[in-house]
CSV table of N, CA and C in Angstrom, one decimal:
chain,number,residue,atom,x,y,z
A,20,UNK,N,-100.1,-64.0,21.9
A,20,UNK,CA,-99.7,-63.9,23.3
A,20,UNK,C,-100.1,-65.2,24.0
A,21,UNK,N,-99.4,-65.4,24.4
A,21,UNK,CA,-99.2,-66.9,25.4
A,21,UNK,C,-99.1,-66.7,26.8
A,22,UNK,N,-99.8,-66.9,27.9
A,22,UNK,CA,-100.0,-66.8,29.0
A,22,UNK,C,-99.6,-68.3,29.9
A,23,UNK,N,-98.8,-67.5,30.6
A,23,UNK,CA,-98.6,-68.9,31.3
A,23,UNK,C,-98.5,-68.6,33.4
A,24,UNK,N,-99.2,-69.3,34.4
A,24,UNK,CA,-99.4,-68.9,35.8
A,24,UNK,C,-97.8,-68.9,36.2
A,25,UNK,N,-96.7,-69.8,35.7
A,25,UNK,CA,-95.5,-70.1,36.1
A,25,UNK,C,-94.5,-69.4,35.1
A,26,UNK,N,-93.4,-68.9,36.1
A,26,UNK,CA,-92.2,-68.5,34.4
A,26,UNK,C,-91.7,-69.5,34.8
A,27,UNK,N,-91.3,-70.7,34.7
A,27,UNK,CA,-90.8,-72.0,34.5
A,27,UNK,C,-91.5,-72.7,33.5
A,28,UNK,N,-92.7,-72.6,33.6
A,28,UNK,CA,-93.4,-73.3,32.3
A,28,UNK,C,-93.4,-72.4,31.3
A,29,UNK,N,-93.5,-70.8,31.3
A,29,UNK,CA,-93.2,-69.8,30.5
A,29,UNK,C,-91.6,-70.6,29.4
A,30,UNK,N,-90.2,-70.5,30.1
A,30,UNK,CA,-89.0,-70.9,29.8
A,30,UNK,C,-89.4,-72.4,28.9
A,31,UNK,N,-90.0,-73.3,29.5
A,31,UNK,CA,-90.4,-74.8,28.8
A,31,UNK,C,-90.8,-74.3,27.1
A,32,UNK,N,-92.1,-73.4,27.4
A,32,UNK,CA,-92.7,-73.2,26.3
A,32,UNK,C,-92.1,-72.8,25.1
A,33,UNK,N,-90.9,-71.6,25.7
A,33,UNK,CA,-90.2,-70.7,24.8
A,33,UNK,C,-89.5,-71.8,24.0
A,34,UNK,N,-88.8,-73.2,24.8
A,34,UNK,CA,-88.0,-73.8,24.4
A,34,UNK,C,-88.3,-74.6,23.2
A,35,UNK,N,-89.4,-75.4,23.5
A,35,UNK,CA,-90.5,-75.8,22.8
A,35,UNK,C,-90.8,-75.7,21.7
A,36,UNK,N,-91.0,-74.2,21.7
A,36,UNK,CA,-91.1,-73.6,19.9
A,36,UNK,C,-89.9,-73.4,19.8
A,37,UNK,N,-89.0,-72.5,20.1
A,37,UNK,CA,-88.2,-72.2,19.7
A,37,UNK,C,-87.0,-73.6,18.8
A,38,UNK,N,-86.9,-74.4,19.3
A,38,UNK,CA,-85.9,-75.6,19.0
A,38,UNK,C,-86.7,-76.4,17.8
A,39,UNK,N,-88.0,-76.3,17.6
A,39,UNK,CA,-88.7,-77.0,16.2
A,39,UNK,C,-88.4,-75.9,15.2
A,40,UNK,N,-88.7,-74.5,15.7
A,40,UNK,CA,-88.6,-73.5,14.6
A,40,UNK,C,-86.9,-73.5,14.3
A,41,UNK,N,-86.0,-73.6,14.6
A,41,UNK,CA,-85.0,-74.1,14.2
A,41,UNK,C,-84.6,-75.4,13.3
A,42,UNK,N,-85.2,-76.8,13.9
A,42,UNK,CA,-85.4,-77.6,13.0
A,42,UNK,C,-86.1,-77.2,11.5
A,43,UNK,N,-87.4,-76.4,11.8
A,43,UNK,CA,-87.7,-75.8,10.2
A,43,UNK,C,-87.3,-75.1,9.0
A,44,UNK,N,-86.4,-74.7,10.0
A,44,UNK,CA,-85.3,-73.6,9.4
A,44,UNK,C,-84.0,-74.2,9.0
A,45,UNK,N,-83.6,-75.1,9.3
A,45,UNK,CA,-82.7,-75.9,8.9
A,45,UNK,C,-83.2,-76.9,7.8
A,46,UNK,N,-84.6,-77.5,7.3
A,46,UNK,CA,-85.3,-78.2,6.7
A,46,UNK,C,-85.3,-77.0,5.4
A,47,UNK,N,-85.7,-76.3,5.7
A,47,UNK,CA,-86.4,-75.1,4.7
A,47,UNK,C,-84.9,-74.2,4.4
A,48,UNK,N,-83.8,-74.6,4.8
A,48,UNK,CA,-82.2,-74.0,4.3
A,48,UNK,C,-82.8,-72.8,3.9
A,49,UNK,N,-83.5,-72.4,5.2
A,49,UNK,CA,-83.5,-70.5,5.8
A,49,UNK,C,-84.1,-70.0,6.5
A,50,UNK,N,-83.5,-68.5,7.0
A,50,UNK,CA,-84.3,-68.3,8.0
A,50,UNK,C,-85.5,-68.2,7.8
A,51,UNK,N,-86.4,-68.2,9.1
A,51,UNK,CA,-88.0,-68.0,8.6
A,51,UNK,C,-88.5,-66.6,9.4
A,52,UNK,N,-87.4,-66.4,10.0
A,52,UNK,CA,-88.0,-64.9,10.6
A,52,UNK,C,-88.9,-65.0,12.1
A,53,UNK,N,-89.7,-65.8,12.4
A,53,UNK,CA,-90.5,-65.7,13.4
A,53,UNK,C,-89.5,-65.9,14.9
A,54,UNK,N,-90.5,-64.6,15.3
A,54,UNK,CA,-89.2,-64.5,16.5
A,54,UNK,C,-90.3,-65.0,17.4
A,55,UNK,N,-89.7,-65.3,18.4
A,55,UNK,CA,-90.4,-65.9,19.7
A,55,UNK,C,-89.7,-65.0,21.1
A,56,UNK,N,-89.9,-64.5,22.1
A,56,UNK,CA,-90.1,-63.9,23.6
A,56,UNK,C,-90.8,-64.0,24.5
A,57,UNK,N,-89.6,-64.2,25.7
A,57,UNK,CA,-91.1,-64.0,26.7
A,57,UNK,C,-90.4,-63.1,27.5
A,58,UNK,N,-91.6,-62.3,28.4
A,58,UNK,CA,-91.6,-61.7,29.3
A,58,UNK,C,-92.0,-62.3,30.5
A,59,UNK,N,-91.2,-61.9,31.6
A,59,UNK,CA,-91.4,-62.3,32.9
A,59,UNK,C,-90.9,-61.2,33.8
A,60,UNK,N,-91.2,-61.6,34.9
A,60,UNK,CA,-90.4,-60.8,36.3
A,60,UNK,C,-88.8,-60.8,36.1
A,61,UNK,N,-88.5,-61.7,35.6
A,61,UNK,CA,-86.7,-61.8,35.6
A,61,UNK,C,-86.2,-61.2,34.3
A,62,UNK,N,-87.3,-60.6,33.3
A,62,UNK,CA,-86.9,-60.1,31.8
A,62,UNK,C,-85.6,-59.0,32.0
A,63,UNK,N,-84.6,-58.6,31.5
A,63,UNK,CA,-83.8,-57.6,31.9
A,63,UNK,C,-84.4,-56.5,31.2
A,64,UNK,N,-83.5,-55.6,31.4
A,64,UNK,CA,-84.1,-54.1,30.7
A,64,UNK,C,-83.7,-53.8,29.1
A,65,UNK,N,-82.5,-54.4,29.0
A,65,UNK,CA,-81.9,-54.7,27.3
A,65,UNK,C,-82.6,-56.1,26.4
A,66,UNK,N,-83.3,-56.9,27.3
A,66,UNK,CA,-84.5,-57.7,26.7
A,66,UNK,C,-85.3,-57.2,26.4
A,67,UNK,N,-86.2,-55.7,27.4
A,67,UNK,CA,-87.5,-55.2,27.2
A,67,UNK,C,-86.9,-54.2,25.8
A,68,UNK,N,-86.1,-53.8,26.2
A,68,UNK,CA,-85.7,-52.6,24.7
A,68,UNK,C,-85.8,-53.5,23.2
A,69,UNK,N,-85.4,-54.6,23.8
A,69,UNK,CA,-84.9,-55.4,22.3
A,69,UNK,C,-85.9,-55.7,21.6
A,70,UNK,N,-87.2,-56.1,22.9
A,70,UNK,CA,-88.7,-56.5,22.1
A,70,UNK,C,-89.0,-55.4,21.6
A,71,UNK,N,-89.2,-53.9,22.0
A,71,UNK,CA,-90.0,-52.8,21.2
A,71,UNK,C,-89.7,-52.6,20.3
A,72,UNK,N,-87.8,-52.5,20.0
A,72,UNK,CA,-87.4,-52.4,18.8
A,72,UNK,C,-87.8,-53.5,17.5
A,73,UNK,N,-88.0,-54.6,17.8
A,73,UNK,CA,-88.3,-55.5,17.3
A,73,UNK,C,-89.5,-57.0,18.0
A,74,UNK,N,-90.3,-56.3,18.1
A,74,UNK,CA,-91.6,-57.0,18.8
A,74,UNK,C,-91.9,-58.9,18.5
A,75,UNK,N,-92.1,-59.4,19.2
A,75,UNK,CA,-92.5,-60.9,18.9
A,75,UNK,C,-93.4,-61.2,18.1
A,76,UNK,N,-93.0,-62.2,17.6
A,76,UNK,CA,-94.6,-62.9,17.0
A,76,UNK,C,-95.3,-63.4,17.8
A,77,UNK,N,-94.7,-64.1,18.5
A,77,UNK,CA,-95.4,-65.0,19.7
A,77,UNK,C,-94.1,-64.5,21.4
A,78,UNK,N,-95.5,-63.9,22.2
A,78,UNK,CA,-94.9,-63.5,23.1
A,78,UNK,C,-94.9,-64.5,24.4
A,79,UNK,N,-94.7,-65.0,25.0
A,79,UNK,CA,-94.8,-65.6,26.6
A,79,UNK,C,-94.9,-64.9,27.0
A,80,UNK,N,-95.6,-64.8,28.0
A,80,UNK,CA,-95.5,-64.2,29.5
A,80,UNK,C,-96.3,-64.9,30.5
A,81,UNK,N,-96.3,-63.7,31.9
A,81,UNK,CA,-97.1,-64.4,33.0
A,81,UNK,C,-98.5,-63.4,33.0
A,82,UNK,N,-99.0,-63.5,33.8
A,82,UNK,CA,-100.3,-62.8,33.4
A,82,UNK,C,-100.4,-61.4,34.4
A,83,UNK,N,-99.1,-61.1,35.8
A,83,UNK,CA,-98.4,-59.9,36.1
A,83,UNK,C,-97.6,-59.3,34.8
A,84,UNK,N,-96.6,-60.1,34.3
A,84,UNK,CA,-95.8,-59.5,33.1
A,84,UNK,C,-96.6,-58.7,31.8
A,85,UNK,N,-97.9,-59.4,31.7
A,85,UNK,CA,-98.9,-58.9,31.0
A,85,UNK,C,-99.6,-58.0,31.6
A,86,UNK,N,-100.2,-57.8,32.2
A,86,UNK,CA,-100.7,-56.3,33.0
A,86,UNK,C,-99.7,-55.3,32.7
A,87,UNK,N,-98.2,-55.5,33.3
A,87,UNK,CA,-97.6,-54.2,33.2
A,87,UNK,C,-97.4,-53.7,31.6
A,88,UNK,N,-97.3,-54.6,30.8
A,88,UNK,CA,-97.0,-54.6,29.7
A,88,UNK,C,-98.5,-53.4,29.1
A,89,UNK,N,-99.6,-54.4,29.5
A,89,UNK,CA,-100.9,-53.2,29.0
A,89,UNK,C,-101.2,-52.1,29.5
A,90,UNK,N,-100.1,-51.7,30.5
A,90,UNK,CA,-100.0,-50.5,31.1
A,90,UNK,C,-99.0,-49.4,30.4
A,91,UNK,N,-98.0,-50.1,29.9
A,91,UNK,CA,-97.0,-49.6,29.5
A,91,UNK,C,-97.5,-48.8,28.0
A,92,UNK,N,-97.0,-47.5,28.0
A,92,UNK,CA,-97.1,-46.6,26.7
A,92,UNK,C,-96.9,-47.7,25.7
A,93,UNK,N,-95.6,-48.0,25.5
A,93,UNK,CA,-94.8,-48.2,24.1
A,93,UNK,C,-94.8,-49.7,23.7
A,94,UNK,N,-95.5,-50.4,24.7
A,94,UNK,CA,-95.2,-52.0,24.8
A,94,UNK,C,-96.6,-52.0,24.7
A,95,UNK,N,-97.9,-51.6,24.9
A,95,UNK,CA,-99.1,-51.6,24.4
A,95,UNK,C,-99.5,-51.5,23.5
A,96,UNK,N,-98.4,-50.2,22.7
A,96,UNK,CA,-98.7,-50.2,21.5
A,96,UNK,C,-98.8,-51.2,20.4
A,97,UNK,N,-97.5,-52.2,20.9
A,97,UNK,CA,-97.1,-53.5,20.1
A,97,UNK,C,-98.2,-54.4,20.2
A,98,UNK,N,-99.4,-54.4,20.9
A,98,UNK,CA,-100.2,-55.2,21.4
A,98,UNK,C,-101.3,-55.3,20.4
A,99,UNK,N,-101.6,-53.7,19.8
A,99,UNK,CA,-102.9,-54.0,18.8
A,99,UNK,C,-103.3,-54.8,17.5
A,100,UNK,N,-102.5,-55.4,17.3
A,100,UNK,CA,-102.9,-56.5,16.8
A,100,UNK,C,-102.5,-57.8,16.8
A,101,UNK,N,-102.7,-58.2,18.3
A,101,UNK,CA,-102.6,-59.7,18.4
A,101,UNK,C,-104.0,-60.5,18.0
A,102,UNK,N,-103.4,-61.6,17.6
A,102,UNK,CA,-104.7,-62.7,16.9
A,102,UNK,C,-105.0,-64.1,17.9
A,103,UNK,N,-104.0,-64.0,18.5
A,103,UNK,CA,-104.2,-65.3,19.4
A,103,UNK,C,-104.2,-64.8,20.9
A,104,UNK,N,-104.8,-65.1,21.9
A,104,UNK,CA,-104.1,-65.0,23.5
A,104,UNK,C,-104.5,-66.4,24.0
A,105,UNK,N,-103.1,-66.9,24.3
A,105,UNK,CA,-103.6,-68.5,25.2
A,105,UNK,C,-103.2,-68.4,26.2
A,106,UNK,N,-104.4,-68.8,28.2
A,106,UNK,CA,-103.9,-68.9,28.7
A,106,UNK,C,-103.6,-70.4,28.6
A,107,UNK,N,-102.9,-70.6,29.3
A,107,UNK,CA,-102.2,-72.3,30.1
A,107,UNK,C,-102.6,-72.2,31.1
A,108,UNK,N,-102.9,-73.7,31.2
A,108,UNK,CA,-103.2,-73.5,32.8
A,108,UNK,C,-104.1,-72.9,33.5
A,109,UNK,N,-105.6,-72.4,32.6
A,109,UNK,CA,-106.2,-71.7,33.1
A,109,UNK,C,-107.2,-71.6,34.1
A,110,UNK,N,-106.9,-73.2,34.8
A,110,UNK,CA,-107.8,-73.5,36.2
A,110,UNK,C,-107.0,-72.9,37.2
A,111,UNK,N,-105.4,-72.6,37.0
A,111,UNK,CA,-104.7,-72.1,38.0
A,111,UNK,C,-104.8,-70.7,38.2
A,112,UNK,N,-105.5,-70.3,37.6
A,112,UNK,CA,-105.6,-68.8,37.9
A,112,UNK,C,-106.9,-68.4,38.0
A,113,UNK,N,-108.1,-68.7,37.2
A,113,UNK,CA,-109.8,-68.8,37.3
A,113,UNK,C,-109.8,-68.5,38.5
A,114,UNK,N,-109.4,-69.3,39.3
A,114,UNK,CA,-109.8,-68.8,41.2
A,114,UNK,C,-109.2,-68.3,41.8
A,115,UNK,N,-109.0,-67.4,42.3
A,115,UNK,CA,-108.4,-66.4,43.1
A,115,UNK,C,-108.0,-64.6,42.3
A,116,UNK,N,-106.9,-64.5,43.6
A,116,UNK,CA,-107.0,-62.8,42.8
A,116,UNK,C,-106.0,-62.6,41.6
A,117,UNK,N,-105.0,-63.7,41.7
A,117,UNK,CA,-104.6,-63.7,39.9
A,117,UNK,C,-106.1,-63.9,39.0
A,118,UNK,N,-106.6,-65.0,39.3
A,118,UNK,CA,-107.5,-64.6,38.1
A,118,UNK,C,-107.9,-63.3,38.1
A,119,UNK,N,-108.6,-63.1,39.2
A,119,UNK,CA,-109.0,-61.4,39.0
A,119,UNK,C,-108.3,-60.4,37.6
A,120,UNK,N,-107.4,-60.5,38.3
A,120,UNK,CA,-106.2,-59.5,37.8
A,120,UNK,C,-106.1,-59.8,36.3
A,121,UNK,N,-106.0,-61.6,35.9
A,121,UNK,CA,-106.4,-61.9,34.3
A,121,UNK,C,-107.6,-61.8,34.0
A,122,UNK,N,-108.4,-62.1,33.9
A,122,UNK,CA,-109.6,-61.8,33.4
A,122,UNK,C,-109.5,-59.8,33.2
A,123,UNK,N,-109.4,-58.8,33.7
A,123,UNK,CA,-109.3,-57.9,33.6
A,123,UNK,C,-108.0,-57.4,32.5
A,124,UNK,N,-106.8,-58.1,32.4
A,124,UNK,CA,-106.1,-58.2,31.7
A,124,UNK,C,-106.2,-58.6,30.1
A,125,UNK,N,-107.0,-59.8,30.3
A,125,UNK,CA,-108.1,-60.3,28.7
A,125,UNK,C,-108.6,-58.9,28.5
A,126,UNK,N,-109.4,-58.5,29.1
A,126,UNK,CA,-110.5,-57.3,28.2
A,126,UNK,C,-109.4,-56.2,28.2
A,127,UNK,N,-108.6,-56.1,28.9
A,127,UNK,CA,-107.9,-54.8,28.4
A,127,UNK,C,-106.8,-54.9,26.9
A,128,UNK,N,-106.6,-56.4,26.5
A,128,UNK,CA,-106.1,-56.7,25.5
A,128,UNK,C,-107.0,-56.8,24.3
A,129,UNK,N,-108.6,-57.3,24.9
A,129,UNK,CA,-109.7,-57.9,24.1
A,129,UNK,C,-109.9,-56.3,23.1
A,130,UNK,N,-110.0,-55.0,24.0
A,130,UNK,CA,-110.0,-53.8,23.5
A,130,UNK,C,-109.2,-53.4,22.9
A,131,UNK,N,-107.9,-53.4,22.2
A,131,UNK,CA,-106.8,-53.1,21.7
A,131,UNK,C,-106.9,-54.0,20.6
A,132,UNK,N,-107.5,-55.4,20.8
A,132,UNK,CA,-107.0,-56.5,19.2
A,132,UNK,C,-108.8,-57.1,19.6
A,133,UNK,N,-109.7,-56.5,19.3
A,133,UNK,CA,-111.2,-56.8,19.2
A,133,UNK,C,-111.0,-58.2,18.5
A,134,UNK,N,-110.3,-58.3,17.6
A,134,UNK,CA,-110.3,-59.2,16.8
A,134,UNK,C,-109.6,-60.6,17.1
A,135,UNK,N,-109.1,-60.6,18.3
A,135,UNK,CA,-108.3,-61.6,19.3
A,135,UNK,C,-109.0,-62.6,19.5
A,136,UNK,N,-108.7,-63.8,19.6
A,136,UNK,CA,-109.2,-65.2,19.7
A,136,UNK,C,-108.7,-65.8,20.7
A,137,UNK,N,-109.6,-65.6,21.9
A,137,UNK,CA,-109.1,-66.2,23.1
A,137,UNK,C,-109.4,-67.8,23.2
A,138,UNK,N,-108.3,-68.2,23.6
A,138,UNK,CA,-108.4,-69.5,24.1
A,138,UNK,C,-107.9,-70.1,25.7
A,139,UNK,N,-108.2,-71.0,26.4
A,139,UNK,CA,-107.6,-71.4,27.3
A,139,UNK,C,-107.5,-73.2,27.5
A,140,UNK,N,-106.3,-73.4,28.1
A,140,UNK,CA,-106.1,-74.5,28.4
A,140,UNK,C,-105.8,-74.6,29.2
A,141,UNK,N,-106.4,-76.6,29.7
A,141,UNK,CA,-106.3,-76.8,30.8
A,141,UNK,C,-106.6,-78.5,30.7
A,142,UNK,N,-105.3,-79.3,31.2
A,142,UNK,CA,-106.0,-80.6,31.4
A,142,UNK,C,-106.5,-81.3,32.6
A,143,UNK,N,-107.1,-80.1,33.1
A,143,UNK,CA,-108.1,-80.8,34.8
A,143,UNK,C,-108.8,-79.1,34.7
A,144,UNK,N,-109.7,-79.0,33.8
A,144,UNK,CA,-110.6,-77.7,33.9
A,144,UNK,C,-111.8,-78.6,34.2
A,145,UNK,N,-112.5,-78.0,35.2
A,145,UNK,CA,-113.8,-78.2,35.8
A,145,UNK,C,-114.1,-77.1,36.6
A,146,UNK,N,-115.6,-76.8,36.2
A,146,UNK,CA,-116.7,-76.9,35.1
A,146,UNK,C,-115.9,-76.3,34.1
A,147,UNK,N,-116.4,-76.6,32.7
A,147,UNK,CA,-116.2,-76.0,31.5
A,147,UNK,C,-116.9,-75.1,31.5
A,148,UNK,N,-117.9,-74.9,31.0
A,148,UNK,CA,-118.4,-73.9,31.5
A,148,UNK,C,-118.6,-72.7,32.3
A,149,UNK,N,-117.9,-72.5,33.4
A,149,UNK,CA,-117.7,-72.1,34.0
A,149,UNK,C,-115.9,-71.5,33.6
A,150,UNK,N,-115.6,-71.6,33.1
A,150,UNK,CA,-114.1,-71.8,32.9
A,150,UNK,C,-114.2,-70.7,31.5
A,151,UNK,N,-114.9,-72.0,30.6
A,151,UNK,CA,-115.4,-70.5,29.6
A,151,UNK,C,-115.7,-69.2,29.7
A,152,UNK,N,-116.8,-69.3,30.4
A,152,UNK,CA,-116.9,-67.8,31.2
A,152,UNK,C,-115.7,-66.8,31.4
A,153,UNK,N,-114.6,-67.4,32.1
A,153,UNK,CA,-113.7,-66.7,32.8
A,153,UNK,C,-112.7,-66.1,31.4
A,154,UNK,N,-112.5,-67.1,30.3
A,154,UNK,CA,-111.6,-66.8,29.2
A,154,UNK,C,-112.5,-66.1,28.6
A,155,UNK,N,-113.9,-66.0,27.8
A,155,UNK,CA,-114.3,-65.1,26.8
A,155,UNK,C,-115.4,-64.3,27.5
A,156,UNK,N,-115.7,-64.2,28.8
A,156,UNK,CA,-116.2,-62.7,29.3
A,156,UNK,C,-117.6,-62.4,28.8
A,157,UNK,N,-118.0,-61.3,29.3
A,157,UNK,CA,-119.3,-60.9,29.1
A,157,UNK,C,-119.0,-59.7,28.1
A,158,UNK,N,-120.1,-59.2,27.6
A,158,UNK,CA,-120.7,-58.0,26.4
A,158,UNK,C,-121.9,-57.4,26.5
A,159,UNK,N,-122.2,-56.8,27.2
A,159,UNK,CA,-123.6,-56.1,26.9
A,159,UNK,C,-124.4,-56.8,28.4
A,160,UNK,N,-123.5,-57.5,29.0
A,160,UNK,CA,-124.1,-58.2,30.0
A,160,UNK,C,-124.6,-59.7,29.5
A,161,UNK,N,-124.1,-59.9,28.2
A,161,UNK,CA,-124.2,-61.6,28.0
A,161,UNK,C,-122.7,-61.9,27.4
A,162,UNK,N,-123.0,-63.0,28.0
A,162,UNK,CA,-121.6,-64.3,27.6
A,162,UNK,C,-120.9,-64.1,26.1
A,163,UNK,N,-119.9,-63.5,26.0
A,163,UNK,CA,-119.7,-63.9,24.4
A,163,UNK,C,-119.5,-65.1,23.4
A,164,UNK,N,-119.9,-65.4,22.3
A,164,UNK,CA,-120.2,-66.6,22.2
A,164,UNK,C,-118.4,-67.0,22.2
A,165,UNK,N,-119.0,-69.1,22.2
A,165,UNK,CA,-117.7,-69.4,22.7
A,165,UNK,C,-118.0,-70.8,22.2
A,166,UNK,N,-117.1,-71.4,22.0
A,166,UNK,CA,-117.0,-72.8,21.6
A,166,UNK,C,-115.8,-73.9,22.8
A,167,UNK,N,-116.7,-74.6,23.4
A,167,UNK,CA,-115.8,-75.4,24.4
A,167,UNK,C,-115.6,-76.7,23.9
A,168,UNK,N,-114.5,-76.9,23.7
A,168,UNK,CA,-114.0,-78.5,23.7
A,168,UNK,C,-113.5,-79.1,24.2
A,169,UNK,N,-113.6,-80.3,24.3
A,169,UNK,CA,-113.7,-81.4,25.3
A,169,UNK,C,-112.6,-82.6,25.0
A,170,UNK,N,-111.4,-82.4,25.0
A,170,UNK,CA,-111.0,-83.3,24.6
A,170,UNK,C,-110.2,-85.0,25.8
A,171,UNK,N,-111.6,-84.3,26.6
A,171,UNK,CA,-110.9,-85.8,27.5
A,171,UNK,C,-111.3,-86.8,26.8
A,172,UNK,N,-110.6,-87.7,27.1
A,172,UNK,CA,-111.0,-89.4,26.8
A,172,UNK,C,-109.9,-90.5,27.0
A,173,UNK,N,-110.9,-91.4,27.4
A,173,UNK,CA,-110.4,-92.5,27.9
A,173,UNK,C,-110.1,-93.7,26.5
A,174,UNK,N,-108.5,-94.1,27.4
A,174,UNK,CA,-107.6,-94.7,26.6
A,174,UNK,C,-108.1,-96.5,26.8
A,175,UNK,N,-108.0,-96.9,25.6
A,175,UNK,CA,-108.5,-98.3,25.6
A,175,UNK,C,-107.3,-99.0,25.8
A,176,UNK,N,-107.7,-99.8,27.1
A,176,UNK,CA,-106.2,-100.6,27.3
A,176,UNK,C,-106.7,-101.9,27.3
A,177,UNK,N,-105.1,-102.5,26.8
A,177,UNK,CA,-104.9,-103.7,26.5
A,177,UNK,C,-103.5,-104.6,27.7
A,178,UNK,N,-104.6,-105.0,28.9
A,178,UNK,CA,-103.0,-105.1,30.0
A,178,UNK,C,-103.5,-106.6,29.9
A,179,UNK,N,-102.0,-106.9,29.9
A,179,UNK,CA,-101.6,-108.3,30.5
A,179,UNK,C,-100.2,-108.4,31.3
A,180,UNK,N,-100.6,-109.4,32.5
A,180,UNK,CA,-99.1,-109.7,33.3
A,180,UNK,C,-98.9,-110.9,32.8
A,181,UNK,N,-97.8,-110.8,32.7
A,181,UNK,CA,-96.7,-111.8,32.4
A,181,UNK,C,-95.8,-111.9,33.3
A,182,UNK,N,-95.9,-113.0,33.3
A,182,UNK,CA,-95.0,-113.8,34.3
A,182,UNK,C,-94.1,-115.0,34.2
A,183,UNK,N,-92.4,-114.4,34.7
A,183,UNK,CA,-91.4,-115.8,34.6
A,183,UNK,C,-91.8,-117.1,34.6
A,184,UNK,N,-93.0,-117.3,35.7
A,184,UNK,CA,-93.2,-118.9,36.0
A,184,UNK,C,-94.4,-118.8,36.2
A,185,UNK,N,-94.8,-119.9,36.0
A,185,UNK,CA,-96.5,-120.3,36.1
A,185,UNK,C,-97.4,-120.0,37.2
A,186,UNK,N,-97.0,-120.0,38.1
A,186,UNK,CA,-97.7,-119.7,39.4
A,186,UNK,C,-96.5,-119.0,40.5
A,187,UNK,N,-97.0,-117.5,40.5
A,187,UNK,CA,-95.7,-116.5,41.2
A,187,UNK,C,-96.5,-116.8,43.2
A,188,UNK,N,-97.7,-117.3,43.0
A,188,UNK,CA,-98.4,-117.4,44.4
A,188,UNK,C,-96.9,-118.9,45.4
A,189,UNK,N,-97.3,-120.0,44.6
A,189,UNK,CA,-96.9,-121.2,45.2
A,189,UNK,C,-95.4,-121.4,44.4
A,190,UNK,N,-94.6,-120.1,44.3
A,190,UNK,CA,-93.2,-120.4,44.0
A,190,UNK,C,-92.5,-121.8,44.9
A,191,UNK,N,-91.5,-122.3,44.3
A,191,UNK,CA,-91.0,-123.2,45.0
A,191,UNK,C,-89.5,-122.5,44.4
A,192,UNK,N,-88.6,-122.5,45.8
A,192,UNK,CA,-87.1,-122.1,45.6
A,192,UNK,C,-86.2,-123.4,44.8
């Protein structure tokens, strides 16, 4: 399950995989079977039928589209064993009442696939820590353990200007 605050970046993502997993499948001269969906506000009702009949491997959604989904009888059911949930973007929801609403949404999935490996991303998350919190939740009243990674870093540059003429200050026409 793939969480995303925007269905615009939801559509990017689908596209994303979807168009490599075709390249693979054209490499590997077959199909590979892995289906990809997302769910959103704009999903039709012959899209929702089509997932139950045949469930995703990897779902998109938004993290409204996911609530109703873990509300839903038959679409819940397809839920118990997910192994991954990523949000995106998950400084954009941490604060406020979507987060609310996700964070509540994690544990009602966390209970259905115990075995779920939450992750979140974010390239301007501050505090980490704090952030962590929000993706792997408490247990018993302590933190569940969690592993944060850090992958900012600064790029070693190599600048030079170059310039047509010798001195761009005292041009002469």
């Amino acid at each position: 399950v793939y969480v995303s605050p925007l269905k615009a970046l939801s559509e990017d993502i689908k596209h994303n995989l979807v168009e490599p997993l075709k390249e693979m499948e054209k490499l590997a001269g077959k199909k590979l079977g892995v289906r990809v969906s997302s769910r959103t506000g704009d999903t039709t009702a012959s899209e929702k039928a089509k997932m139950l009949k045949s469930p995703p491997h990897i779902l998109i959604t938004t993290p409204e589209s996911l609530a109703i989904m873990l509300s839903s009888e038959k679409f819940s059911l397809l839920l118990h064993n997910v192994e991954w949930f990523i949000c995106d973007e998950v400084h954009a929801l941490a604060e406020g009442k979507r987060g609310v609403h996700m964070s509540l949404s994690i544990e009602r999935l966390g209970r259905i696939s115990p075995h779920m490996t939450r992750i979140g991303l974010s390239a301007t998350i501050a505090p980490l820590e704090e952030i962590a919190k929000f993706v792997v939740g408490y247990e018993n009243g302590n933190l569940r353990p969690c592993r944060i990674v850090d992958v900012q870093f600064i790029k070693n540059m190599d600048l030079k200007v170059l310039s047509p003429v010798p001195d761009l200050i005292n041009i002469e026409h």
